[in-house]
Amino acid sequence: MYFKFGVDSFIWAENFSEQDLWIIQKAKDIGFEVVDFAISNPFKFPTAAVKAELERVGIDCVCTTTLTLETNPISPDPEIRKAAVAAMKKAVDICNELGAPILGGVNYAGWGYLTKKPRTQQEWDWGVACMREVAEYAKETGDVTICVECVNRFETHFLNIAEDAVQFCKDVGTGNMKVHLDCFHMIREEKSFAGAVKTCGKEYLGYIHVNENDRGIPGTGLVPFEEFFKAVHEVGYDGPLVIESFDPKFEELAGNCAIWRKLAESGEALAIEGLANLKAIAAKL
């Protein structure tokens, strides 16, 4: 079974900048076919330099972004919601310039924004309104698919499971919205890996992060990758499967993601071994 495997820039860099352009060649040398650029601040991302290096190296890319408490589409503050739309439109601009077909991540709420209550209808309405403006902008300016990442209950109260993410896409209703699944989050929130994939189906499964349950080396933990890969293949998903993890040396990011111990010799070692493991699993199916 063939899959297009990719790697996230977070493996090497906490905040991608021009000094991190070497990552693009490194990813291809290791054997990845796609680079996922984790855009922490779309207004500071070195788009032109990245585009030139992608063309030189000859590798595909996608983008993910993580909204903040200052760019939170479900905030009660209308100015913060306005800032969220502006940040997302800028991320869409980056995707258009790079030729990235996907904009994934926690792009529908401020990451880590928790009210200590279940999601409200008002928050849903705010989120739908903000995303509809962004998704319509994406349709007008290019061909980017916005993929909303279901993450665990400790990181958001808004989208935790595929079923809710599919409904969010339907309610936005622009036709260029899909779901971003991540195995690290799925193992905490879904009842079934295959079930979540089938809930999305080909129509709504837009992007995948193949992370282990402890964010360690993929293929060494509890994630049922055989079941997952079979389901992904059955629904006809043909996009990238990307390894995303973080180095404990990244003080802010590792702290935010609760990486308290060494999961591999380095982020790069995790990516290399994880790629070999995932390819071996896929080859058996």
mmCIF file with all atom_site columns, C-alpha atoms in Angstrom, residues 13 38 54 89 95 130 132 151 199 206 212 221 229-230 269:
data_model
loop_
_atom_site.group_PDB
_atom_site.id
_atom_site.type_symbol
_atom_site.label_atom_id
_atom_site.label_alt_id
_atom_site.label_comp_id
_atom_site.label_asym_id
_atom_site.label_entity_id
_atom_site.label_seq_id
_atom_site.pdbx_PDB_ins_code
_atom_site.Cartn_x
_atom_site.Cartn_y
_atom_site.Cartn_z
_atom_site.occupancy
_atom_site.B_iso_or_equiv
_atom_site.pdbx_formal_charge
_atom_site.auth_seq_id
_atom_site.auth_comp_id
_atom_site.auth_asym_id
_atom_site.auth_atom_id
_atom_site.pdbx_PDB_model_num
ATOM 1  C CA . ALA A 1 13  ? 12.350  24.427 14.130 1.00 0.00 ? 13  ALA A CA 1
ATOM 2  C CA . ALA A 1 38  ? 4.007   25.036 10.716 1.00 0.00 ? 38  ALA A CA 1
ATOM 3  C CA . LEU A 1 54  ? 11.020  24.515 -2.613 1.00 0.00 ? 54  LEU A CA 1
ATOM 4  C CA . LYS A 1 89  ? -6.419  35.178 5.225  1.00 0.00 ? 89  LYS A CA 1
ATOM 5  C CA . CYS A 1 95  ? -0.477  28.793 0.698  1.00 0.00 ? 95  CYS A CA 1
ATOM 6  C CA . CYS A 1 130 ? -15.242 33.612 10.737 1.00 0.00 ? 130 CYS A CA 1
ATOM 7  C CA . ARG A 1 132 ? -16.917 31.149 6.121  1.00 0.00 ? 132 ARG A CA 1
ATOM 8  C CA . VAL A 1 151 ? -7.472  18.054 18.888 1.00 0.00 ? 151 VAL A CA 1
ATOM 9  C CA . THR A 1 199 ? -17.128 9.402  9.372  1.00 0.00 ? 199 THR A CA 1
ATOM 10 C CA . GLY A 1 206 ? -8.565  16.329 3.911  1.00 0.00 ? 206 GLY A CA 1
ATOM 11 C CA . GLU A 1 212 ? 2.195   8.204  18.018 1.00 0.00 ? 212 GLU A CA 1
ATOM 12 C CA . GLY A 1 221 ? 3.260   2.866  20.663 1.00 0.00 ? 221 GLY A CA 1
ATOM 13 C CA . PHE A 1 229 ? -4.043  2.812  7.029  1.00 0.00 ? 229 PHE A CA 1
ATOM 14 C CA . LYS A 1 230 ? -6.586  0.270  5.781  1.00 0.00 ? 230 LYS A CA 1
ATOM 15 C CA . ALA A 1 269 ? 15.969  10.697 14.599 1.00 0.00 ? 269 ALA A CA 1
#
